[in-house]
Short mmCIF file of C-alpha atoms in Angstrom, two decimals:
data_model
loop_
_atom_site.label_atom_id
_atom_site.label_comp_id
_atom_site.label_asym_id
_atom_site.label_seq_id
_atom_site.Cartn_x
_atom_site.Cartn_y
_atom_site.Cartn_z
CA MET A 1 56.08 -20.79 -15.70
CA PRO A 2 54.43 -17.56 -14.49
CA LYS A 3 52.84 -17.17 -17.95
CA SER A 4 51.35 -20.68 -17.77
CA ARG A 5 50.02 -20.00 -14.30
CA ASN A 6 48.35 -16.80 -15.47
CA THR A 7 46.82 -18.59 -18.43
CA PHE A 8 45.48 -21.34 -16.16
CA SER A 9 44.02 -18.76 -13.73
CA SER A 10 42.32 -16.89 -16.57
CA LEU A 11 40.84 -20.13 -17.92
CA THR A 12 39.57 -21.08 -14.46
CA ALA A 13 37.99 -17.64 -13.98
CA TRP A 14 36.34 -17.89 -17.41
CA ARG A 15 34.90 -21.30 -16.59
CA ARG A 16 33.54 -20.01 -13.27
CA ARG A 17 31.85 -17.08 -15.02
CA ILE A 18 30.25 -19.41 -17.56
CA ALA A 19 29.13 -21.82 -14.83
CA SER A 20 27.75 -18.97 -12.73
CA ARG A 21 25.74 -17.60 -15.63
CA ALA A 22 24.41 -21.07 -16.42
CA VAL A 23 23.39 -21.70 -12.81
CA HIS A 24 21.66 -18.33 -12.41
CA GLY A 25 19.99 -18.64 -15.80
CA GLY A 26 18.82 -22.16 -15.03
CA TRP A 27 17.50 -21.16 -11.60
CA SER A 28 15.60 -18.22 -13.10
CA TRP A 29 14.01 -20.60 -15.61
CA ILE A 30 13.11 -23.09 -12.87
CA LYS A 31 11.53 -20.35 -10.73
CA GLU A 32 9.47 -19.14 -13.67
CA ALA A 33 8.40 -22.66 -14.66
CA GLY A 34 7.61 -23.63 -11.05
CA ALA A 35 5.44 -20.60 -10.26
CA VAL A 36 1.75 -21.35 -9.73
CA THR A 37 -0.93 -19.27 -11.47
CA ALA A 38 -4.53 -19.80 -12.56
CA GLU A 39 -3.26 -20.71 -16.03
CA HIS A 40 -0.49 -22.98 -14.73
CA PRO A 41 -1.60 -24.47 -11.39
CA GLY A 42 0.71 -27.49 -11.54
CA LYS A 43 -0.46 -30.16 -9.13
CA LEU A 44 -2.27 -27.67 -6.88
CA ARG A 45 -6.05 -27.52 -7.23
CA PHE A 46 -7.27 -24.55 -5.24
CA GLY A 47 -10.95 -23.89 -4.63
CA ARG A 48 -10.24 -20.65 -6.47
CA ILE A 49 -7.13 -18.91 -7.73
CA GLY A 50 -7.85 -15.50 -9.17
CA SER A 51 -6.58 -13.78 -12.28
CA GLY A 52 -3.09 -12.36 -11.88
CA THR A 53 -2.38 -14.29 -8.68
CA ARG A 54 1.04 -15.92 -8.47
CA LEU A 55 2.69 -18.30 -5.99
CA ALA A 56 6.44 -18.00 -6.29
CA PHE A 57 8.63 -21.10 -6.56
CA PRO A 58 9.62 -22.91 -4.44
CA GLN A 59 6.32 -23.07 -2.59
CA GLY A 60 6.11 -24.03 1.07
CA THR A 61 3.78 -26.68 2.45
CA VAL A 62 0.38 -26.48 0.75
CA PHE A 63 -2.54 -28.81 1.40
CA GLY A 64 -6.32 -28.69 1.61
CA GLU A 65 -6.30 -26.57 -1.57
CA ARG A 66 -9.94 -27.42 -2.28
CA TRP A 67 -10.86 -25.26 0.74
CA ILE A 68 -8.44 -22.43 -0.08
CA GLU A 69 -9.64 -19.50 -2.17
CA LEU A 70 -7.18 -16.90 -3.46
CA GLY A 71 -8.44 -13.60 -4.87
CA ASP A 72 -7.20 -11.72 -7.91
CA HIS A 73 -3.70 -10.26 -8.17
CA CYS A 74 -2.34 -11.83 -4.98
CA ILE A 75 1.42 -12.19 -4.54
CA ILE A 76 2.53 -15.25 -2.55
CA GLY A 77 6.28 -15.26 -1.87
CA GLU A 78 8.70 -18.16 -1.81
CA GLN A 79 8.37 -20.88 0.85
CA VAL A 80 4.94 -19.68 1.99
CA THR A 81 2.84 -22.31 3.77
CA LEU A 82 -0.92 -22.36 3.09
CA THR A 83 -2.93 -25.12 4.78
CA ALA A 84 -6.62 -25.87 5.33
CA GLY A 85 -7.38 -28.53 7.91
CA MET A 86 -5.14 -30.21 10.44
CA MET A 87 -3.72 -32.63 7.89
CA PRO A 88 -4.09 -33.57 4.23
CA GLY A 89 -6.97 -35.77 3.11
CA LEU A 90 -9.70 -34.45 5.40
CA ASP A 91 -13.19 -33.57 4.18
CA LEU A 92 -13.78 -30.05 5.46
CA GLY A 93 -17.28 -29.56 4.06
CA ALA A 94 -18.70 -27.31 1.39
CA GLU A 95 -17.45 -23.88 2.49
CA PRO A 96 -13.92 -22.43 2.09
CA ILE A 97 -11.67 -22.49 5.14
CA LEU A 98 -8.90 -20.10 4.07
CA THR A 99 -9.86 -17.05 2.02
CA LEU A 100 -7.59 -14.33 0.66
CA GLY A 101 -9.15 -11.21 -0.85
CA ASN A 102 -7.88 -9.42 -3.94
CA GLY A 103 -4.38 -8.00 -3.91
CA VAL A 104 -3.15 -9.79 -0.77
CA VAL A 105 0.64 -10.06 -0.40
CA LEU A 106 2.27 -12.78 1.72
CA GLY A 107 6.01 -12.30 2.15
CA ARG A 108 8.67 -14.99 1.90
CA GLY A 109 8.50 -17.72 4.52
CA SER A 110 5.09 -16.72 5.90
CA HIS A 111 2.66 -19.32 7.27
CA VAL A 112 -1.14 -19.25 7.19
CA ILE A 113 -2.52 -22.21 9.12
CA ALA A 114 -6.31 -22.54 8.83
CA ASP A 115 -7.67 -25.46 10.81
CA THR A 116 -10.86 -23.41 11.02
CA THR A 117 -11.79 -20.30 9.06
CA VAL A 118 -9.15 -17.68 8.35
CA THR A 119 -10.05 -14.64 6.24
CA ILE A 120 -7.55 -12.05 5.01
CA GLY A 121 -9.12 -8.92 3.51
CA SER A 122 -8.21 -7.35 0.19
CA ASP A 123 -5.03 -5.29 -0.16
CA THR A 124 -3.52 -6.61 3.08
CA TYR A 125 0.26 -6.81 2.90
CA CYS A 126 2.36 -9.15 5.03
CA GLY A 127 6.11 -8.85 5.35
CA PRO A 128 8.35 -11.93 5.42
CA TYR A 129 7.94 -14.66 8.05
CA VAL A 130 4.48 -13.61 9.25
CA TYR A 131 2.61 -16.38 11.09
CA ILE A 132 -1.20 -16.47 11.07
CA THR A 133 -2.93 -19.41 12.74
CA SER A 134 -6.40 -20.43 13.85
CA THR A 135 -5.00 -23.14 16.15
CA ASN A 136 -3.01 -23.11 19.35
CA HIS A 137 -1.78 -25.79 21.72
CA SER A 138 -3.70 -26.38 24.94
CA TYR A 139 -2.13 -27.04 28.33
CA ASP A 140 -5.00 -28.38 30.40
CA ASP A 141 -3.11 -31.37 31.79
CA PRO A 142 0.30 -30.40 33.23
CA ARG A 143 1.31 -34.09 33.37
CA GLN A 144 1.02 -34.63 29.61
CA PRO A 145 3.33 -33.35 26.88
CA VAL A 146 1.87 -30.14 25.46
CA GLY A 147 2.17 -31.40 21.89
CA LYS A 148 -0.06 -34.42 22.67
CA GLN A 149 -2.94 -32.37 24.06
CA TRP A 150 -5.86 -31.52 21.79
CA PRO A 151 -5.43 -28.02 20.34
CA ARG A 152 -8.00 -25.24 20.47
CA MET A 153 -9.29 -23.51 17.32
CA GLU A 154 -10.87 -20.10 16.82
CA PRO A 155 -11.56 -18.24 13.55
CA VAL A 156 -9.24 -15.43 12.51
CA GLU A 157 -10.34 -12.37 10.56
CA ILE A 158 -7.97 -9.73 9.17
CA GLY A 159 -9.68 -6.75 7.61
CA PRO A 160 -8.82 -5.10 4.29
CA GLY A 161 -5.91 -2.75 3.85
CA CYS A 162 -3.83 -4.00 6.79
CA TRP A 163 -0.04 -4.15 7.03
CA LEU A 164 1.66 -6.90 9.06
CA GLY A 165 5.36 -6.34 9.65
CA THR A 166 8.13 -8.91 9.51
CA GLY A 167 7.74 -11.74 12.01
CA ALA A 168 4.30 -10.69 13.24
CA VAL A 169 2.18 -13.45 14.80
CA VAL A 170 -1.63 -13.49 14.67
CA LEU A 171 -3.16 -15.95 17.15
CA PRO A 172 -6.49 -17.82 17.11
CA GLY A 173 -9.54 -15.65 17.66
CA ALA A 174 -7.87 -12.43 16.50
CA ARG A 175 -10.06 -9.94 14.66
CA LEU A 176 -8.27 -7.04 12.99
CA GLY A 177 -10.27 -4.16 11.59
CA ARG A 178 -9.67 -2.13 8.45
CA ASN A 179 -6.26 -0.56 7.73
CA VAL A 180 -4.57 -1.89 10.88
CA VAL A 181 -0.79 -1.84 11.20
CA VAL A 182 0.87 -4.67 13.14
CA ALA A 183 4.47 -3.84 14.04
CA ALA A 184 7.29 -6.25 13.28
CA GLY A 185 7.48 -9.05 15.81
CA ALA A 186 4.14 -8.23 17.45
CA VAL A 187 1.95 -11.03 18.81
CA VAL A 188 -1.74 -10.25 18.25
CA ARG A 189 -4.74 -11.75 19.96
CA GLY A 190 -8.26 -10.45 20.54
CA GLU A 191 -9.91 -7.58 18.69
CA VAL A 192 -8.13 -4.60 17.10
CA PRO A 193 -10.29 -1.67 15.89
CA ASP A 194 -10.07 0.02 12.51
CA HIS A 195 -7.15 2.40 11.85
CA ALA A 196 -5.06 1.25 14.80
CA VAL A 197 -1.34 0.55 15.17
CA VAL A 198 -0.38 -2.29 17.50
CA ALA A 199 3.03 -3.35 18.74
CA GLY A 200 4.61 -5.63 21.33
CA ALA A 201 4.16 -9.13 22.68
CA PRO A 202 1.36 -9.30 23.58
CA ALA A 203 0.40 -6.54 21.16
CA ARG A 204 -1.21 -3.37 22.48
CA ILE A 205 -2.58 -0.33 20.70
CA VAL A 206 0.05 2.40 20.40
CA ARG A 207 -1.72 4.74 17.95
CA THR A 208 -5.28 5.28 16.67
CA TRP A 209 -7.03 7.47 14.12
CA ASP A 210 -10.54 8.88 13.78
CA GLU A 211 -12.21 11.57 11.71
CA GLU A 212 -12.53 14.06 14.57
CA ASN A 213 -9.12 13.83 16.23
CA GLY A 214 -6.85 12.44 13.51
CA TRP A 215 -3.86 10.45 14.72
CA GLN A 216 -3.48 10.06 18.49
CA PRO A 217 -0.75 10.43 19.54
CA PRO A 218 0.14 12.70 16.59
CA LEU A 219 2.51 11.39 13.94
CA ARG A 220 6.13 12.40 14.36
CA THR A 221 6.61 12.92 10.63
CA PRO A 222 4.65 15.29 8.38
CA ALA A 223 2.01 13.82 6.14
CA PRO A 224 3.21 13.24 2.56
CA VAL A 225 2.29 15.89 0.05
CA PRO A 226 -0.18 14.46 -2.49
CA ILE A 227 0.73 14.46 -6.17
CA PRO A 228 -1.06 17.39 -7.86
CA GLU A 229 -3.92 16.49 -10.15
CA GLY A 230 -3.10 16.31 -13.82
CA VAL A 231 0.55 15.23 -13.40
CA THR A 232 1.37 12.50 -15.92
CA PRO A 233 3.57 9.42 -15.33
CA GLU A 234 6.04 10.84 -17.87
CA GLN A 235 6.40 14.03 -15.83
CA LEU A 236 6.99 12.04 -12.64
CA LEU A 237 9.71 10.00 -14.37
CA ALA A 238 11.34 13.20 -15.62
CA VAL A 239 11.40 14.60 -12.07
CA ALA A 240 12.90 11.36 -10.73
CA GLU A 241 15.76 11.62 -13.23
CA LEU A 242 16.74 15.14 -12.16
CA THR A 243 20.07 15.53 -10.36
CA PRO A 244 20.09 17.31 -6.95
CA GLU A 245 21.54 20.41 -8.65
CA GLU A 246 18.76 20.45 -11.25
CA ALA A 247 16.05 19.89 -8.66
#
């Protein structure tokens, strides 16, 4: 009897391994087949989708694609929402409403809601669950449900080279300059100058940089040492493979 039980357990474990491999292999195939690119757009017809840009599967809510332009080599994570207009089926005119520059990264679960123009500059990286919107609820009449009052819209502009941390929120009318860092969970409204770091809710500037003074307040960690000129990728890989004793 113990031998039979062991045989049954081994057979069950073998079946689970086979099933697990099949499920993971099938899901990998589905994710690859369901990804959206310029060559394989599926049912989505963007105003532009650049070379090397990829929307991971499964996608979030996407509509108003005709007024959405995606630059080259963008990475759009799973379950990312991209919308132009308040609802599907609207005619939004001749110009794009939502524009992503080249090399933009939108992390998993992020939302970009463009009821009026939203522009995200090239090489801006967003962590997961970032929320960027050009629309906010109004609360003019305290006797009416907030959700039934007509919303207000203001354009949003995010400059190139920015970094938005996990869970950051960018509200209507926000204008972020070049190479701005938005801390995780920050809520941004208004104008943020170039080379600033903002944090908090509402976000405030906690660090700035300029040519004359550098970082103010000074960084708490030393600046990284640049890679010497002439070092090849093969040499860098060889260094990475060294053990602590060899280094």
